PDB file of C-alpha atoms and ligand atoms in Angstrom:
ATOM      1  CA  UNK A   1     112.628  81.759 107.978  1.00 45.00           C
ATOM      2  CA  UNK A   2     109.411  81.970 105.813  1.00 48.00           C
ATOM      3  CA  UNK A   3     110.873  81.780 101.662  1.00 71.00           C
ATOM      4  CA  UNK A   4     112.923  83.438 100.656  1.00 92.00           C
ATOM      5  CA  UNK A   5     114.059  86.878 101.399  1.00 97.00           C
ATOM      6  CA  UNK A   6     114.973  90.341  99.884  1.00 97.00           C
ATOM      7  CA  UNK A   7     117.939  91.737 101.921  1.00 98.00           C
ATOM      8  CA  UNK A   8     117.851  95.398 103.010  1.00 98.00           C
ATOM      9  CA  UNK A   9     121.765  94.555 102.959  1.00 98.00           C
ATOM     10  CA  UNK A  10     121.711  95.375 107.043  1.00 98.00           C
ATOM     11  CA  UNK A  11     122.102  92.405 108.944  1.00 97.00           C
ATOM     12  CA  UNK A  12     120.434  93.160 112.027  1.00 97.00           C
ATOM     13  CA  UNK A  13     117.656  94.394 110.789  1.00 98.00           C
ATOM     14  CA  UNK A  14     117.287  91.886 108.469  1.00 98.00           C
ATOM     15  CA  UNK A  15     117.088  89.092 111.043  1.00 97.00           C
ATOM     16  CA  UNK A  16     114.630  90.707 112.909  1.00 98.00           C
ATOM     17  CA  UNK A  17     112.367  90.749 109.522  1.00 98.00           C
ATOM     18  CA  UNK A  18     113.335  87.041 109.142  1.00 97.00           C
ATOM     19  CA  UNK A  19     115.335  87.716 106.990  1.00 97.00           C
ATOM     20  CA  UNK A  20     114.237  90.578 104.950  1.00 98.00           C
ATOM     21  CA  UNK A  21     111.973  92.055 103.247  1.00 98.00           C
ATOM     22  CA  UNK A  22     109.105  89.606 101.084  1.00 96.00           C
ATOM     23  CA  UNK A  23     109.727  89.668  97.785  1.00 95.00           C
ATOM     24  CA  UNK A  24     107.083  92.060  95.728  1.00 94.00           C
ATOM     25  CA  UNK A  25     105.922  93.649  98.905  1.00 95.00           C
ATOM     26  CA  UNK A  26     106.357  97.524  99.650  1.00 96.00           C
ATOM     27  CA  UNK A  27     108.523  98.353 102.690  1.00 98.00           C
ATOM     28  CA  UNK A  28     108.627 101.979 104.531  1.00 98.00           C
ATOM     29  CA  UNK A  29     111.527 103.068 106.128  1.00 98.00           C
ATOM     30  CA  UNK A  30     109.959 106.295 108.322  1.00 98.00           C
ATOM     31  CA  UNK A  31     112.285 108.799 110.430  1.00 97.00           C
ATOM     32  CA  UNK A  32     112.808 112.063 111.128  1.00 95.00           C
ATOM     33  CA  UNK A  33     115.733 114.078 109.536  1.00 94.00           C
ATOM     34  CA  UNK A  34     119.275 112.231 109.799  1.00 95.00           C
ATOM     35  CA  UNK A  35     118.402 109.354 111.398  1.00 97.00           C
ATOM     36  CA  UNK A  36     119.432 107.528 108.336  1.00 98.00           C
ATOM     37  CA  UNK A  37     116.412 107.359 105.667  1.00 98.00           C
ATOM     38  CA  UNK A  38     118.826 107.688 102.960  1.00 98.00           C
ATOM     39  CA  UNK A  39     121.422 105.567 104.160  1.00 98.00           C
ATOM     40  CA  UNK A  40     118.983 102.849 104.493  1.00 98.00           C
ATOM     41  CA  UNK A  41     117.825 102.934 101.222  1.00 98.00           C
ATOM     42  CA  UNK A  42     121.359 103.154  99.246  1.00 98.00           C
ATOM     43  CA  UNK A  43     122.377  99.722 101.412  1.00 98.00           C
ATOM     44  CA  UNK A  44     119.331  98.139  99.873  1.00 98.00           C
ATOM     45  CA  UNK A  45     120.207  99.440  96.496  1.00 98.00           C
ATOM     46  CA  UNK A  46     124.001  98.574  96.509  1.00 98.00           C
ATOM     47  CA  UNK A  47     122.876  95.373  98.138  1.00 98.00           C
ATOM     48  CA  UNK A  48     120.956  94.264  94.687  1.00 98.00           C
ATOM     49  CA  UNK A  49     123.471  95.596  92.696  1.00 98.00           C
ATOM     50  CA  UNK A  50     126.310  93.336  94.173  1.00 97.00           C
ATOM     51  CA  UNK A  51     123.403  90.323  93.766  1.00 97.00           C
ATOM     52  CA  UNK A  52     123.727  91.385  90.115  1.00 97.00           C
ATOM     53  CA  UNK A  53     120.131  92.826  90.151  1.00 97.00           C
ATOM     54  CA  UNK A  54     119.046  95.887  88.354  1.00 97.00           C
ATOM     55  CA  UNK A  55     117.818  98.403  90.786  1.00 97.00           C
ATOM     56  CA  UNK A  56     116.283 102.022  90.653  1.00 96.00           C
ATOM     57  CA  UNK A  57     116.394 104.810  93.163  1.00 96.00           C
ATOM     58  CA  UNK A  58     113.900 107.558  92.661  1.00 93.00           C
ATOM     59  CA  UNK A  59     115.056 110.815  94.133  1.00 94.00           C
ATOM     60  CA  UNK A  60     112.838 113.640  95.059  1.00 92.00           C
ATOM     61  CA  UNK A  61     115.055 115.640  97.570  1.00 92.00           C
ATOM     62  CA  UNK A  62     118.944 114.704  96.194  1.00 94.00           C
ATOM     63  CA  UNK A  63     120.331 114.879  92.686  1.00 95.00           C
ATOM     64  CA  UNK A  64     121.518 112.073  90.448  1.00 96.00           C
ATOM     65  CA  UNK A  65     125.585 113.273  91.419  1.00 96.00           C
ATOM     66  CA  UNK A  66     125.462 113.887  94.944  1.00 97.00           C
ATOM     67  CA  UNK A  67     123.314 109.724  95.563  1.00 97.00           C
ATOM     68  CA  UNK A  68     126.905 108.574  93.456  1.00 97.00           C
ATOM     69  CA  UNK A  69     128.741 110.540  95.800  1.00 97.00           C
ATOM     70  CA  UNK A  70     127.455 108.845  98.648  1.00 97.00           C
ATOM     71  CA  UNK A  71     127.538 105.768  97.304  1.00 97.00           C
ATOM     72  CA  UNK A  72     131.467 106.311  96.021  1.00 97.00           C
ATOM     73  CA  UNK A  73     132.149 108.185  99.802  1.00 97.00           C
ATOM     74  CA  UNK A  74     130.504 104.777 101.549  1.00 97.00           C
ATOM     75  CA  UNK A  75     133.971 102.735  99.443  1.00 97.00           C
ATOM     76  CA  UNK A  76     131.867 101.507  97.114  1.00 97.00           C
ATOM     77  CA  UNK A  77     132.552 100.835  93.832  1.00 96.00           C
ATOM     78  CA  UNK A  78     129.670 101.491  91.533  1.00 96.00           C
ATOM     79  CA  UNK A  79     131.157 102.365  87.624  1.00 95.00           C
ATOM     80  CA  UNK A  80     130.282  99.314  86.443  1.00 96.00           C
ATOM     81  CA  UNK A  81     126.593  99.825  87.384  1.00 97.00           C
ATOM     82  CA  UNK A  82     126.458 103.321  86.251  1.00 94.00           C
ATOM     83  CA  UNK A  83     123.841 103.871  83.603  1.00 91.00           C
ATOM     84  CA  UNK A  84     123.758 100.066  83.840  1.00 95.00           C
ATOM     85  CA  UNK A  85     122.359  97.800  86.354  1.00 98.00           C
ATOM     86  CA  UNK A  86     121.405 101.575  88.447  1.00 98.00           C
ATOM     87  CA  UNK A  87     119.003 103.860  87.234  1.00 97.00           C
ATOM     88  CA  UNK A  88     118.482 107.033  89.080  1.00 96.00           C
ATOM     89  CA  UNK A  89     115.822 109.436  88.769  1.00 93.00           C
ATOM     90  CA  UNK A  90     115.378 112.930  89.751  1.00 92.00           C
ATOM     91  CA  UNK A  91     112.308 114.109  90.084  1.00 88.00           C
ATOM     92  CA  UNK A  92     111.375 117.543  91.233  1.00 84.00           C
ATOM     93  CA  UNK A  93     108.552 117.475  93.472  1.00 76.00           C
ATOM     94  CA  UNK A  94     107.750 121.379  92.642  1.00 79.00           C
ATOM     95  CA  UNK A  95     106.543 121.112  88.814  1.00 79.00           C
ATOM     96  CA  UNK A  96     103.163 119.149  90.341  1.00 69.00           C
ATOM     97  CA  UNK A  97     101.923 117.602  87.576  1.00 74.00           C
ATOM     98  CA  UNK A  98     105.308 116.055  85.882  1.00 78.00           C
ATOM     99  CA  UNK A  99     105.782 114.707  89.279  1.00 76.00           C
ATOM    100  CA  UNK A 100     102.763 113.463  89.556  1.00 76.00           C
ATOM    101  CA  UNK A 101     102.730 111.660  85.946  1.00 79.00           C
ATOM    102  CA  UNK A 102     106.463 110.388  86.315  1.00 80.00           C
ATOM    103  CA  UNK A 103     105.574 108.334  89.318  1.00 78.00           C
ATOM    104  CA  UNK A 104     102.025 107.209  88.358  1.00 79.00           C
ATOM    105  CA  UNK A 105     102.517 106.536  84.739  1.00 82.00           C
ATOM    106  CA  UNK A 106     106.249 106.162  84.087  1.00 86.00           C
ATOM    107  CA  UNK A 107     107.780 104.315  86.930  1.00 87.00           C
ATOM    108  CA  UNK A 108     105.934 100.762  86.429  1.00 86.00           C
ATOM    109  CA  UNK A 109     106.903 101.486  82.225  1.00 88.00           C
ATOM    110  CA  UNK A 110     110.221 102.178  83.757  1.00 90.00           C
ATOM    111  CA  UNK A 111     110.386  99.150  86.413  1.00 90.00           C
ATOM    112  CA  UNK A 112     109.291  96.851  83.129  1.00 89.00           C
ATOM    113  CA  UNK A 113     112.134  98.268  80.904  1.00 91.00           C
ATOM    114  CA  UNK A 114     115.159  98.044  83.130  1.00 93.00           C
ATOM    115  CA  UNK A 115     113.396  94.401  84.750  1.00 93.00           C
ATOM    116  CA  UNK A 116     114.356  96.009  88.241  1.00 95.00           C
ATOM    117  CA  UNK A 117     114.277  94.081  91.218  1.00 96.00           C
ATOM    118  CA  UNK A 118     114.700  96.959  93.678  1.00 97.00           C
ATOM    119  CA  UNK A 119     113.101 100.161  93.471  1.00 95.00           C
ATOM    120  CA  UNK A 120     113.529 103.120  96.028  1.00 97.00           C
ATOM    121  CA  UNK A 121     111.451 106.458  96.351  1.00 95.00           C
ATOM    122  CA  UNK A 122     113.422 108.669  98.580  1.00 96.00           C
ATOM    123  CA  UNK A 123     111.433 110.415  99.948  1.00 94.00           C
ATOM    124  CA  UNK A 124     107.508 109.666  99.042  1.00 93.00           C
ATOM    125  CA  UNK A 125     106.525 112.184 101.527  1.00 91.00           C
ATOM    126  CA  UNK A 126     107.760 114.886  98.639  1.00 89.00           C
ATOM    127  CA  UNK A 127     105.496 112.964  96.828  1.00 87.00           C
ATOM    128  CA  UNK A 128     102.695 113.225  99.255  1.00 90.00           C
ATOM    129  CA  UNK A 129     103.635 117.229  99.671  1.00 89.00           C
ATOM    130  CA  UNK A 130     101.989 117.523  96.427  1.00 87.00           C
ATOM    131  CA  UNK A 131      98.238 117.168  97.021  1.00 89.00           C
ATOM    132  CA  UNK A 132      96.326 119.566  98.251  1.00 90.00           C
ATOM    133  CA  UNK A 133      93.575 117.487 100.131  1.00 94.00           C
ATOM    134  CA  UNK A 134      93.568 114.582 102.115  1.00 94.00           C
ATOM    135  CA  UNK A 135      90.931 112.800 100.400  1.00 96.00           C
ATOM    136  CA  UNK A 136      92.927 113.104  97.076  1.00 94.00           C
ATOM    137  CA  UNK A 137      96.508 112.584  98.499  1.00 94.00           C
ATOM    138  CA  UNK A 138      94.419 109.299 100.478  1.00 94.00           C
ATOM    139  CA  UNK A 139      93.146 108.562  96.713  1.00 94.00           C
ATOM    140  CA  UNK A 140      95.920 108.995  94.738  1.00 91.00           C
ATOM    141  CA  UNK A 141      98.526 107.343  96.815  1.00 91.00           C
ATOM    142  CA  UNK A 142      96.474 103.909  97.083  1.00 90.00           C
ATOM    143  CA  UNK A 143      96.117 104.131  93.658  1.00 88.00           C
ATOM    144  CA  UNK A 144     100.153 104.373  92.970  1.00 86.00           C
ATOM    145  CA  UNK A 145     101.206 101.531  95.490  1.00 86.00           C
ATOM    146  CA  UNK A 146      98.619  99.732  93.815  1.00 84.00           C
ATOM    147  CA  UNK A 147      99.781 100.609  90.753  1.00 81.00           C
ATOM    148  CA  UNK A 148     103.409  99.325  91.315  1.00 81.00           C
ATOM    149  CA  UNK A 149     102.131  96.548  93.466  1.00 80.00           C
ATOM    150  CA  UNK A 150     101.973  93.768  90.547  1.00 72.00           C
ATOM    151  CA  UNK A 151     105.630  94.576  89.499  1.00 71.00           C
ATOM    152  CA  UNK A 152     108.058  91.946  90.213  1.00 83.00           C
ATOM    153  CA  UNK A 153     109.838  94.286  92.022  1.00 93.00           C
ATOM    154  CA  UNK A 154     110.375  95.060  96.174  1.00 96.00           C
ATOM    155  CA  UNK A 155     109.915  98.931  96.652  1.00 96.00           C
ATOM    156  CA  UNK A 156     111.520 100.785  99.641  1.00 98.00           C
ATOM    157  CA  UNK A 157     109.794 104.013 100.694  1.00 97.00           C
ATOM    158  CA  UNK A 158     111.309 106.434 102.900  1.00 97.00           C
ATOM    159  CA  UNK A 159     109.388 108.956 104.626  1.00 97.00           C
ATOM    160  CA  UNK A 160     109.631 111.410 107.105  1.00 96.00           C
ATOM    161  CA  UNK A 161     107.601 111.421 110.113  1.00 96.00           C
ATOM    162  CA  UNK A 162     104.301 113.941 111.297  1.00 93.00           C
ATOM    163  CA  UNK A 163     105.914 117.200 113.108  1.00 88.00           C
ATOM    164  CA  UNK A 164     104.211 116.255 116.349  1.00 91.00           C
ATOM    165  CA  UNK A 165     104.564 112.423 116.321  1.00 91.00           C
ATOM    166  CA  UNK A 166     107.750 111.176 115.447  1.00 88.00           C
ATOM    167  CA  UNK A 167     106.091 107.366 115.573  1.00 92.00           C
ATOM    168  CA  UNK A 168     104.085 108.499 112.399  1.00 94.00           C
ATOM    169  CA  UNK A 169     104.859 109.327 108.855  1.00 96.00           C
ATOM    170  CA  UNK A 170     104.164 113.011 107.642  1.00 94.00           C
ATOM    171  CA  UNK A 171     100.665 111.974 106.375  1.00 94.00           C
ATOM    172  CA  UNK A 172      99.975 109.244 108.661  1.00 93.00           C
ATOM    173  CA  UNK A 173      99.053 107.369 105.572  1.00 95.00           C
ATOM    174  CA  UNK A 174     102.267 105.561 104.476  1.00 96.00           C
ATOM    175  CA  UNK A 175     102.220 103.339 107.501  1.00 96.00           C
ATOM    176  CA  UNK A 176      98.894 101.650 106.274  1.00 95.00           C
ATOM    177  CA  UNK A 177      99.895 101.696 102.669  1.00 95.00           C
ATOM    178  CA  UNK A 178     103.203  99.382 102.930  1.00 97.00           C
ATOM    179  CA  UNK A 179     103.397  96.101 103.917  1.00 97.00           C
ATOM    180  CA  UNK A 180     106.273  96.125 105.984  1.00 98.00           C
ATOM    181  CA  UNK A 181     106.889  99.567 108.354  1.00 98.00           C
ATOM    182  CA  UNK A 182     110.385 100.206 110.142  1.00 98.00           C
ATOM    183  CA  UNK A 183     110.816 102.922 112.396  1.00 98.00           C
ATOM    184  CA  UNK A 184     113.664 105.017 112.347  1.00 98.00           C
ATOM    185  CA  UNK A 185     114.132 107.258 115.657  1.00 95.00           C
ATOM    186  CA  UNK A 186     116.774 109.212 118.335  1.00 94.00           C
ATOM    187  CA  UNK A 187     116.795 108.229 121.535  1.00 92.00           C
ATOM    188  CA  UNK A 188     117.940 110.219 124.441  1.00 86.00           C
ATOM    189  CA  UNK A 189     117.687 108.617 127.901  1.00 80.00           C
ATOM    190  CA  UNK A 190     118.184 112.007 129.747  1.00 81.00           C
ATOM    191  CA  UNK A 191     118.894 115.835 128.914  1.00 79.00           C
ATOM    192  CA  UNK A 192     122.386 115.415 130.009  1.00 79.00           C
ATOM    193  CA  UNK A 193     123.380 112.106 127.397  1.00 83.00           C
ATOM    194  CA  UNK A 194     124.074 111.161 124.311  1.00 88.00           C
ATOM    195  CA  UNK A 195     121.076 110.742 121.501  1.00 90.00           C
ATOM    196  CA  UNK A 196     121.141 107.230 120.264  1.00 93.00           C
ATOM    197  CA  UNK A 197     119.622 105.732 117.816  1.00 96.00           C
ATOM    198  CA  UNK A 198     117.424 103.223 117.614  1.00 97.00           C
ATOM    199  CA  UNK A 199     115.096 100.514 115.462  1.00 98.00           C
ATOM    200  CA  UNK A 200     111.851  98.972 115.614  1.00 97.00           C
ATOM    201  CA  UNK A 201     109.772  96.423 112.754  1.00 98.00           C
ATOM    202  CA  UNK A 202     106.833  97.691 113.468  1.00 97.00           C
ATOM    203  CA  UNK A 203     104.841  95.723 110.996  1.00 98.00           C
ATOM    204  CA  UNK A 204     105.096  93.165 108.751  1.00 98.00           C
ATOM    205  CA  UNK A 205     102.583  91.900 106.657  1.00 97.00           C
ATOM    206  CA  UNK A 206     102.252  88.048 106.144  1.00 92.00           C
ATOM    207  CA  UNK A 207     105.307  87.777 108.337  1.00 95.00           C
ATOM    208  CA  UNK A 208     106.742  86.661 111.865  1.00 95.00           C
ATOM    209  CA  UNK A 209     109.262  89.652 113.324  1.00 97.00           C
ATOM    210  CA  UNK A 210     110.579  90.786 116.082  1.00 97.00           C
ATOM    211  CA  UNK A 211     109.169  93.777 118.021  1.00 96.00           C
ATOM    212  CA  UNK A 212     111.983  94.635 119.719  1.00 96.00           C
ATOM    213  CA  UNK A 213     113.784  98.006 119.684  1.00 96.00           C
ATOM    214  CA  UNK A 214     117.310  97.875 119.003  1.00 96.00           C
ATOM    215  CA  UNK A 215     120.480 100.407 118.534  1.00 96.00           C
ATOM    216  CA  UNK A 216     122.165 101.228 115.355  1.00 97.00           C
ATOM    217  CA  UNK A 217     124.559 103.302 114.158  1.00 97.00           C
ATOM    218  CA  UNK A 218     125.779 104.544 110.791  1.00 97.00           C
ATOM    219  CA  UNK A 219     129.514 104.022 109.757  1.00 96.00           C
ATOM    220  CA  UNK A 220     131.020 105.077 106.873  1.00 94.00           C
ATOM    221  CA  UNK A 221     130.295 101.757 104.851  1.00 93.00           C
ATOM    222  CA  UNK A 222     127.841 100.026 106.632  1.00 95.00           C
ATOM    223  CA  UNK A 223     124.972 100.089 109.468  1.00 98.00           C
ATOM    224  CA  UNK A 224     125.751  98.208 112.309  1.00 97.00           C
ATOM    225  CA  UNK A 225     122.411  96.624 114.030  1.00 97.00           C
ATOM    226  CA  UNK A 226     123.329  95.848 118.206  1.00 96.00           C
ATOM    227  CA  UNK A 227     120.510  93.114 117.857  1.00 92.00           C
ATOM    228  CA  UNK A 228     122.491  92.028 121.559  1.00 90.00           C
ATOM    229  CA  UNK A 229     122.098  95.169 123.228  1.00 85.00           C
ATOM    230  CA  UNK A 230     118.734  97.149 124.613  1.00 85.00           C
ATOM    231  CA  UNK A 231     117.954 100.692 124.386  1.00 79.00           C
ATOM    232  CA  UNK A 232     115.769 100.432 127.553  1.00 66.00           C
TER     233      UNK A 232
HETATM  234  N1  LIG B   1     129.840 108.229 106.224  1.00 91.73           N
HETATM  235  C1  LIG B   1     129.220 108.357 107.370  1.00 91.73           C
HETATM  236  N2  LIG B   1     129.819 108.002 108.518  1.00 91.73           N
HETATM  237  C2  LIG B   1     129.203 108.136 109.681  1.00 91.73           C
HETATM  238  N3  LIG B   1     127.968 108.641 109.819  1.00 91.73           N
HETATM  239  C3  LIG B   1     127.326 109.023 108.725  1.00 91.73           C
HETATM  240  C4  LIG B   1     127.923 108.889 107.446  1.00 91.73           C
HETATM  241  N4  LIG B   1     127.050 109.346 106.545  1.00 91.73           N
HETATM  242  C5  LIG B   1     125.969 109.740 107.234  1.00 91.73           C
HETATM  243  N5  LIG B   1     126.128 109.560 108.536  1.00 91.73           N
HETATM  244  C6  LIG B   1     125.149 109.870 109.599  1.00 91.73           C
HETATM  245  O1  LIG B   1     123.868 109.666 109.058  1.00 91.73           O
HETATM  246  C7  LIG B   1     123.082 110.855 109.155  1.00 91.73           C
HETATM  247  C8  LIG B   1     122.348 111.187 107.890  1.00 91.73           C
HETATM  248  O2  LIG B   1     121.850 110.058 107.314  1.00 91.73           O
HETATM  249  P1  LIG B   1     120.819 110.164 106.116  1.00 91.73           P
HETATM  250  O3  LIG B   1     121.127 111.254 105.183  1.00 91.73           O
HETATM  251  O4  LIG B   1     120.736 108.787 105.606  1.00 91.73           O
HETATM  252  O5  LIG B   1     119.514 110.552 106.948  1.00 91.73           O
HETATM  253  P2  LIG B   1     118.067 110.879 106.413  1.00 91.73           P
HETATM  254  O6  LIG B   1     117.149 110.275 107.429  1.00 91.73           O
HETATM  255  O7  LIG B   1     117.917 110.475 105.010  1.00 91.73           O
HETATM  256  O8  LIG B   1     118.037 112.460 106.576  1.00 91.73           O
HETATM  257  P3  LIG B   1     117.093 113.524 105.834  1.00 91.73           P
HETATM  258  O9  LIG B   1     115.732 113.393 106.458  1.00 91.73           O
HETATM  259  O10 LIG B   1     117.732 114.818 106.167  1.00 91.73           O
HETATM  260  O11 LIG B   1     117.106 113.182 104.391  1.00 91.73           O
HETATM  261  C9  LIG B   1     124.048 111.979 109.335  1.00 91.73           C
HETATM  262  O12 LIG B   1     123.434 112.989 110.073  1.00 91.73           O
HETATM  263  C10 LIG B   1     125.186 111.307 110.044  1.00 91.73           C
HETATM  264  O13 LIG B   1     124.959 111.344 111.428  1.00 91.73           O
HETATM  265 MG1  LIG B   2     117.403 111.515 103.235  1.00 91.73          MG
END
């Protein structure tokens, strides 16, 4: 253990960050569709709000009801942090510019006002979506992590990955931009058996963690980590 930690809230995976994520420090979560983005990212919310931590989740795909309906549908019990302690914004990704300004200008005015701890964007690669070329979208995005970067908050990206390499976010750029990368992926062994899926820390900035890839699946409360067990 290196300090102290900010819990994802998923204990596996936790211990194989040492713990979890550093505090302050920008963490990617990057997978393709269902293998749990959004799953990921509510445990790490709920987990600050049961730490009595104000937390924010930043939504550019799902609206404000249907993240409380997962939250309610995983048991949990979140009306006392409604409105409270949890702040969600919708943002929608097609009006550019509002976009755009939301993220870069309001979220850190945002992050100071509430004094959140956590903050989610879910996903960034809506975000991303937005620029036309790669120089800007490069540009722009270093800018806004760098931007956020002096809050006294831990920020969990999700993206999803490239279309032709599921080891890589959709812009290849996310990866470089956060300090701590976990991969997200389905394994299937042969044609003929069940898709698993499976885990990796790829990186870790200013950190010890393990490298190993290791099973998970979702339940209806909780992600269970088989830190024991080997996909390979
Ligand atoms: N309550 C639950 N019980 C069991 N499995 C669940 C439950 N909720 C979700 N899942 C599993 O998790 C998967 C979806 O997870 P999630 O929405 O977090 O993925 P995602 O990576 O965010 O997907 P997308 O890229 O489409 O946004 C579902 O396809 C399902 O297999
Ligand atoms: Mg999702």
């Amino acid at each position: 253990m290196n300090g102290e930690r900010v819990k994802i809230g998923i204990e596996g995976l936790d211990q194989m960050m040492g713990g979890g994520l550093i505090p302050g420090s920008i963490g990617a979560i990057i997978g393709t569709y269902g293998t749990g983005k959004t799953t990921f990212a509510l445990q790490f919310i709920w987990e600050g709000l049961k730490g009595g931590e104000n937390v924010i989740y930043i939504s550019l795909e799902e609206r404000e009801e249907r993240i409380l309906m997962y939250m309610t549908q995983k048991g949990w019990d979140i009306t006392p942090y409604k409105g409270k302690a949890l702040t969600i914004v919708k943002l929608d990704p097609s009006d550019f510019s509002l976009a755009i300004n939301s993220i870069k200008n309001e979220l850190p005015e945002l992050v100071r006002q509430t004094g959140a701890k956590r903050v989610v964007i879910d996903p960034v690669s809506l975000f991303e979506n937005i620029f036309d070329k790669d120089s800007e979208r490069r540009r722009e995005m270093f800018r806004f992590v760098e931007g956020i970067r002096d809050q006294k908050c831990t920020i969990l990206m999700t993206s999803e990955t490239d279309k032709d390499n599921p080891f890589s976010s959709r812009y290849n750029l996310i990866e470089y931009l956060a300090d701590t990368v976990i991969l997200l992926r389905y394994v299937r062994p042969s044609d003929l058996t069940d898709v698993h899926l499976a885990l990796e820390v790829v990186k870790m900035r200013m950190s010890s963690h393990s490298r190993e890839i290791k099973p998970y699946e979702i339940q209806q409360d909780q992600v269970l980590v088989y830190t024991e067990a080997n996909v390979f």
